[in-house]
Short mmCIF file of C-alpha atoms and ligand atoms in Angstrom, two decimals:
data_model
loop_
_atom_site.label_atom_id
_atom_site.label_comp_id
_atom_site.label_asym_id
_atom_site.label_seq_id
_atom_site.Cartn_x
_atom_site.Cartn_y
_atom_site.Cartn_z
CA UNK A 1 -23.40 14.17 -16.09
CA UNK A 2 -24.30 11.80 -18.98
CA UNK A 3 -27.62 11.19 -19.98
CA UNK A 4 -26.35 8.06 -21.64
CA UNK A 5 -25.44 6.51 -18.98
CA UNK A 6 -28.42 5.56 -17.78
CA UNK A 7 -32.10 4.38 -19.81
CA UNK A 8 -35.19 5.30 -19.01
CA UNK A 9 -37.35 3.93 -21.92
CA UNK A 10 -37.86 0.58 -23.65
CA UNK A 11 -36.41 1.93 -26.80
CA UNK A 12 -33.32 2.87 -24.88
CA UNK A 13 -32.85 0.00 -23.19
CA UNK A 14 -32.30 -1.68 -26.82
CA UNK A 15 -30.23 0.94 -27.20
CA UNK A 16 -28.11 -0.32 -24.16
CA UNK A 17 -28.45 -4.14 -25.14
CA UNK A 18 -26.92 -3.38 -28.57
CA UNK A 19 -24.39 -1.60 -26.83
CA UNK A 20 -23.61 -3.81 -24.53
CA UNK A 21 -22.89 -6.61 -27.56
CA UNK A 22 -20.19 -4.48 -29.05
CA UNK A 23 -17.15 -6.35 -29.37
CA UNK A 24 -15.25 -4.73 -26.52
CA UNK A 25 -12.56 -6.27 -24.98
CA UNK A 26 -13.69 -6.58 -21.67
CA UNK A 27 -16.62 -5.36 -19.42
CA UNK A 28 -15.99 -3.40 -16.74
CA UNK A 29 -19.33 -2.58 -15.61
CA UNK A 30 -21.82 -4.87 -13.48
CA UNK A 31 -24.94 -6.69 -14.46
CA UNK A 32 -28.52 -6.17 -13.03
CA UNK A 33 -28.46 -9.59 -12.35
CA UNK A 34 -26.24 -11.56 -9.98
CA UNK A 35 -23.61 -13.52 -11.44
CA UNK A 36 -22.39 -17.14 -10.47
CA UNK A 37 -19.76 -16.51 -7.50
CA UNK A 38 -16.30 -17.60 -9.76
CA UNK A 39 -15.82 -20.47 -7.30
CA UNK A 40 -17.20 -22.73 -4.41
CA UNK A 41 -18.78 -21.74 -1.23
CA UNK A 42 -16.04 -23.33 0.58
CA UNK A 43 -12.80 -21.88 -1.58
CA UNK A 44 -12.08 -19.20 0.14
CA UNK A 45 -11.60 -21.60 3.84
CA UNK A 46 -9.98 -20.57 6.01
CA UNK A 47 -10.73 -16.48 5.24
CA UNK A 48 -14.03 -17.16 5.08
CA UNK A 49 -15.97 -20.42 5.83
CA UNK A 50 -18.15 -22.12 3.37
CA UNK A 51 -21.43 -21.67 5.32
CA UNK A 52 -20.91 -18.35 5.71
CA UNK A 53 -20.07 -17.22 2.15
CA UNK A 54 -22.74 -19.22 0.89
CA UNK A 55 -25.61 -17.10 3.72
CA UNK A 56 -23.92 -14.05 2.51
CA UNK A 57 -24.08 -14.81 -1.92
CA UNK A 58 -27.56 -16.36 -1.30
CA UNK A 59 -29.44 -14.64 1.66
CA UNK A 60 -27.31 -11.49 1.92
CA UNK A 61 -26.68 -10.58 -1.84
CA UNK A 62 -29.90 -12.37 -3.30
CA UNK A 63 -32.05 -10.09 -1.16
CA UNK A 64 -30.36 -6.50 -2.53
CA UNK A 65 -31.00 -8.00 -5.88
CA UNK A 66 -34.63 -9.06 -5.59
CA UNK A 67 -35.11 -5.03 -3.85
CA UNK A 68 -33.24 -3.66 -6.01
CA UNK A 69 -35.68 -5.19 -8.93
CA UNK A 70 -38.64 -4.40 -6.78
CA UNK A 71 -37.52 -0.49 -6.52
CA UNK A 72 -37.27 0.01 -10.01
CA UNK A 73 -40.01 -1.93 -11.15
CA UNK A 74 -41.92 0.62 -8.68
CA UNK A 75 -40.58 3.77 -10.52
CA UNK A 76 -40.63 2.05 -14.30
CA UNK A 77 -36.71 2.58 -14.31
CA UNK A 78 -34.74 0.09 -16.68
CA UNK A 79 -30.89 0.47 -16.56
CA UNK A 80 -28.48 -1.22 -18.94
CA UNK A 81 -26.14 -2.01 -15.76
CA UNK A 82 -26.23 -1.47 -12.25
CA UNK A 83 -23.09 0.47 -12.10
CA UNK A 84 -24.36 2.63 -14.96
CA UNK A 85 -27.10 3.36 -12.75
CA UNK A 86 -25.61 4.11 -9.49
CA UNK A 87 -23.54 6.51 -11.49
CA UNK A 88 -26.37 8.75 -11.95
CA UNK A 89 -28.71 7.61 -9.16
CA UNK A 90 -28.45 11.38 -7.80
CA UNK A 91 -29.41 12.68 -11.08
CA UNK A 92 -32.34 10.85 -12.16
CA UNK A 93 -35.25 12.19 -13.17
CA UNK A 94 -38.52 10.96 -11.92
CA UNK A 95 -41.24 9.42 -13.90
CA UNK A 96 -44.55 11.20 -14.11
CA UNK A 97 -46.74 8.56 -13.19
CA UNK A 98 -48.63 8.05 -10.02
CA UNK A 99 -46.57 5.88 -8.08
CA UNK A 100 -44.39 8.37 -7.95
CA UNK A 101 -46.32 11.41 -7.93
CA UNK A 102 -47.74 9.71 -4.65
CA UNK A 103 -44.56 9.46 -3.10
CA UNK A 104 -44.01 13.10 -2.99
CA UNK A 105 -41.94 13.47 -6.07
CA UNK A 106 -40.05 16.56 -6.74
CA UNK A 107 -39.48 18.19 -10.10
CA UNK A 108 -36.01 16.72 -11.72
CA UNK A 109 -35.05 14.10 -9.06
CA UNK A 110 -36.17 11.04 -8.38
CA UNK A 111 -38.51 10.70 -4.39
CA UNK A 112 -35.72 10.24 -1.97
CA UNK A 113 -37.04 7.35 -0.71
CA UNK A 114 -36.46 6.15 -4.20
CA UNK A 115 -33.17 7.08 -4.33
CA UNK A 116 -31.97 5.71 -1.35
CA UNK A 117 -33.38 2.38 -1.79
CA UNK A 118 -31.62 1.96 -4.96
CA UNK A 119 -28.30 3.22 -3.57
CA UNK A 120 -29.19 0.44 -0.92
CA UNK A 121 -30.18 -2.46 -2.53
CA UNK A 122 -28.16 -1.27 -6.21
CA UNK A 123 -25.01 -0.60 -4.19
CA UNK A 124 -25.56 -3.74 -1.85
CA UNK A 125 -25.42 -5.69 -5.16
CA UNK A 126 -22.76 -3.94 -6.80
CA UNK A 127 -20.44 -3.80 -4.16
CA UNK A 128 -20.91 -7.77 -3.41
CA UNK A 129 -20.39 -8.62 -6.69
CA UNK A 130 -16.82 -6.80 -6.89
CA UNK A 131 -15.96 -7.99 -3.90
CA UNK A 132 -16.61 -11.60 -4.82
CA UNK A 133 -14.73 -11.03 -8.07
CA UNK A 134 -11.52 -9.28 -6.05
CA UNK A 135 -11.14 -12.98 -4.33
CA UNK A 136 -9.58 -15.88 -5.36
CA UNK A 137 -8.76 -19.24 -3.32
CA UNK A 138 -5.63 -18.76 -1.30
CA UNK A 139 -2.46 -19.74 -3.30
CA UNK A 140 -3.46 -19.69 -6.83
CA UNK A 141 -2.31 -16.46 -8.01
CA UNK A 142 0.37 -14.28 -6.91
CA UNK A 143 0.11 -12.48 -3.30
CA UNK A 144 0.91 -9.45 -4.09
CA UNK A 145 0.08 -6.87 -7.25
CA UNK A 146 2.28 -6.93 -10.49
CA UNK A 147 3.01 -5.08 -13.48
CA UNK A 148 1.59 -1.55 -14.21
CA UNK A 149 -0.43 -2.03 -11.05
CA UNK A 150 2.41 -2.76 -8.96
CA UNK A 151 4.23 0.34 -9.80
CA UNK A 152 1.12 2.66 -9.42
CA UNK A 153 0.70 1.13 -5.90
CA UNK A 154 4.15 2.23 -5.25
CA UNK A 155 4.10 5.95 -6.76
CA UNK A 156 0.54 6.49 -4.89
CA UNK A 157 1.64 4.79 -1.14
CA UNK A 158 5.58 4.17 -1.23
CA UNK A 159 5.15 0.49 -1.29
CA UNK A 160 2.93 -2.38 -1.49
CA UNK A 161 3.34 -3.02 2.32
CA UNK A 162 2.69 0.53 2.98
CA UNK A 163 -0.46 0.68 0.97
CA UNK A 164 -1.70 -2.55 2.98
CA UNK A 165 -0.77 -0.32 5.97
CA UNK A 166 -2.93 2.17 4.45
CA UNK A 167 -5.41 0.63 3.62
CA UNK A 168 -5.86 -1.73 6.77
CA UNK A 169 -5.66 1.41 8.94
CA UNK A 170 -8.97 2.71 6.70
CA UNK A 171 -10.84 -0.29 7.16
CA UNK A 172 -10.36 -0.65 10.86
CA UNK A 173 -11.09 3.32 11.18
CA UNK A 174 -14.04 2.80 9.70
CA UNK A 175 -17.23 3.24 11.79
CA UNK A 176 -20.48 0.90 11.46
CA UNK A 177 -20.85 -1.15 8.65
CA UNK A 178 -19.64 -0.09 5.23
CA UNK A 179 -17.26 -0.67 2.80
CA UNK A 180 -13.42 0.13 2.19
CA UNK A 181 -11.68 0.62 -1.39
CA UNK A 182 -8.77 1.49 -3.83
CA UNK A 183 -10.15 3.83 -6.43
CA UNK A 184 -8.95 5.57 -9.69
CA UNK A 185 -9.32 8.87 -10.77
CA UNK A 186 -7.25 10.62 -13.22
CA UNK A 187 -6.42 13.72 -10.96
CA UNK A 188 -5.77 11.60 -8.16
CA UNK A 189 -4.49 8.41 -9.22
CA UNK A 190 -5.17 5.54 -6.83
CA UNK A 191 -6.77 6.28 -3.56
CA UNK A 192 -8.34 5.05 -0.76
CA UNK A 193 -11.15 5.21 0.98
CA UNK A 194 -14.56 4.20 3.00
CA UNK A 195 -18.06 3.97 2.22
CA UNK A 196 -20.72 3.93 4.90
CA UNK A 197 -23.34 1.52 4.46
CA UNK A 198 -24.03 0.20 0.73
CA UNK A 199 -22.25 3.63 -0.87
CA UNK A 200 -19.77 3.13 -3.17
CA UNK A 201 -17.31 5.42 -4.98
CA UNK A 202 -19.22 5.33 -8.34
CA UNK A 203 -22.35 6.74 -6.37
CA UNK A 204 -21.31 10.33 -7.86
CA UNK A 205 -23.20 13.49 -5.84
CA UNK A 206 -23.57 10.49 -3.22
CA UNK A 207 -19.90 10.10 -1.55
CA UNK A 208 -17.81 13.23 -0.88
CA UNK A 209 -16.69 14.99 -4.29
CA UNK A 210 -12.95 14.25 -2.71
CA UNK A 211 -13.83 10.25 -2.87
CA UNK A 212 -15.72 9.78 -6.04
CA UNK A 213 -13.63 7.66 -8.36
CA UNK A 214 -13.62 4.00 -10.03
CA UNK A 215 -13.36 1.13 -7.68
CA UNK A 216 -10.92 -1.55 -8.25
CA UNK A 217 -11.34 -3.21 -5.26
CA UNK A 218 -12.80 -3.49 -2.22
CA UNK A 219 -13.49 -5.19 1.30
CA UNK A 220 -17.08 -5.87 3.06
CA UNK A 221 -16.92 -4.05 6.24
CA UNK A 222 -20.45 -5.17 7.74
CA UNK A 223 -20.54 -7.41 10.58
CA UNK A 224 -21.97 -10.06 8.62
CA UNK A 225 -18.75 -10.35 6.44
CA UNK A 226 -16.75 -11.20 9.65
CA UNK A 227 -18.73 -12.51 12.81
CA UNK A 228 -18.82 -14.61 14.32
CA UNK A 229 -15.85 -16.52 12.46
CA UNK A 230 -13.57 -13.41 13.66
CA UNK A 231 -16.13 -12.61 16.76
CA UNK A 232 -16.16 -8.97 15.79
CA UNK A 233 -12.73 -8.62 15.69
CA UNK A 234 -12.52 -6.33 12.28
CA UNK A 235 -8.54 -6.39 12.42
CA UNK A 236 -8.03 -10.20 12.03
CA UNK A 237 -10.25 -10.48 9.46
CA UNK A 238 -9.10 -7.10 7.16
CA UNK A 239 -5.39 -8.97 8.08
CA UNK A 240 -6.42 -12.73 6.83
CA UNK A 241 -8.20 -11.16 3.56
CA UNK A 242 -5.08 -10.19 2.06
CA UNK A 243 -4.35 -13.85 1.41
CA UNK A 244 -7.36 -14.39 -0.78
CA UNK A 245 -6.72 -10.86 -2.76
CA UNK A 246 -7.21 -11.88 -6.59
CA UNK A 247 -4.61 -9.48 -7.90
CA UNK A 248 -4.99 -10.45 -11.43
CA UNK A 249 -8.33 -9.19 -11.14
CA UNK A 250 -7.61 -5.95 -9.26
CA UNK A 251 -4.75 -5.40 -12.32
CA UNK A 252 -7.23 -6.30 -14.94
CA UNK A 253 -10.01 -3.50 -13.67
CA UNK A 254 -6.59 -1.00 -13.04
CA UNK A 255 -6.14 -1.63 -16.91
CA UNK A 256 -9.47 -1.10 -17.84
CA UNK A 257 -10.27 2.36 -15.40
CA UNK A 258 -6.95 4.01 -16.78
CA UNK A 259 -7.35 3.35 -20.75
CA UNK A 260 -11.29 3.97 -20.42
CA UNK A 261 -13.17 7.40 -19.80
CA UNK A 262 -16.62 5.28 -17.77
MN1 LIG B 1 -21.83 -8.21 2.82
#
């Protein structure tokens, strides 16, 4: 565990701005803040419909970011990212002030109320964001991985149809809402697997020690992401996703987990 990884105090904050301004060649982690979804409410027609990707970025994904600011603001927490802090959510200490103190804090963690609401509402927000950034409109890239990314898909599942097999079969196997994902981790290479809820692989101590790895994308499995366009039918939708796939993106975030250490 990493005490850099997440910022407690003012003066460490700054620490994490400066940081943050380095010239590196491109960020992998996610902002506190929501960023502008990379393309129109209706681009992603006829996966999803413009009305509801636009209820799900502004009702949906707006509200885990307002909580998410509310829960920290309640505990004094500032984090330089929010995947920086859902790293270490388990780990957190608590602050020794009263609002915490009155929720029944004990020594070393954070109140689990606490916790959970930020792997909620931090996770909700996290995982949104990657999953908006893992789309792209149907037929402007290439529909299927390439390069480096291509070939690890192959050594980990056999084949790129075979990994779609894979990871279709996950998704649908799934149980409530939650998420499904292709993760890195250098003793395991790719894998995949399922989140329940707003979980996600990064959410060390959180997930299953088996599952905890670097997401590189990722598919909404709450009902919200597919009904009524799909009426509940989880298997149509996982199937008409692949189409909007942004494997650039998923290749660019392959390139970044393998030749970085967080
Ligand atoms: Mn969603």
């Amino acid at each position: 565990m990493n005490r850099r990884h997440f910022l407690t105090s003012g003066a460490s904050f700054l620490a994490g701005a400066a940081l943050a301004d380095s010239p590196l060649p491109q960020r992998s982690g996610v902002p506190l803040d929501q960023e502008p979804l990379p393309y129109d409410f209706g681009a992603l027609e006829p996966f999803l419909d413009a009305a509801m990707v636009k209820e799900h970025y502004q009702k949906h994904h707006a509200a885990y970011v307002a909580d998410l600011h509310k829960v920290l603001a309640s505990v004094h927490l500032q984090a330089a990212s929010v995947s920086s802090l859902l790293k270490t959510v388990e780990f957190l200490p608590p602050r020794s002030d009263r609002s915490v103190m009155n929720l029944g804090a004990q020594p070393g963690r954070l109140p689990e109320q606490v916790k959970q609401a930020i792997r909620t509402n931090g996770g909700g927000h996290m995982n949104h964001t990657l999953f908006w950034r893992y789309m792209a409109p149907p037929g402007s890239g290439p529909d299927a991985p390439e390069g480096k990314l291509a070939a690890a898909i192959n050594d980990a599942f056999g084949s790129f149809p075979r990994f779609r097999k894979a990871f279709a079969a996950a998704a649908l196997k799934h149980v409530g809402p939650g998420w499904a994902w292709l993760s890195y981790r250098p003793d395991k290479g790719l894998f995949i697997s399922t989140t329940a809820n707003e979980d996600n692989p990064l959410m060390q101590g959180s997930v299953p020690d088996a599952e905890f790895g670097r997401p590189i994308l990722c598919l909404d499995l709450w009902e919200h992401a597919y009904s009524p366009k799909y009426r509940g039918r989880r298997e149509d939708y996982i199937a008409a996703w692949w189409s909007v796939v942004n494997w650039p993106r998923v290749a660019g975030s392959y390139g970044i987990v393998t030749t970085t250490s967080s």
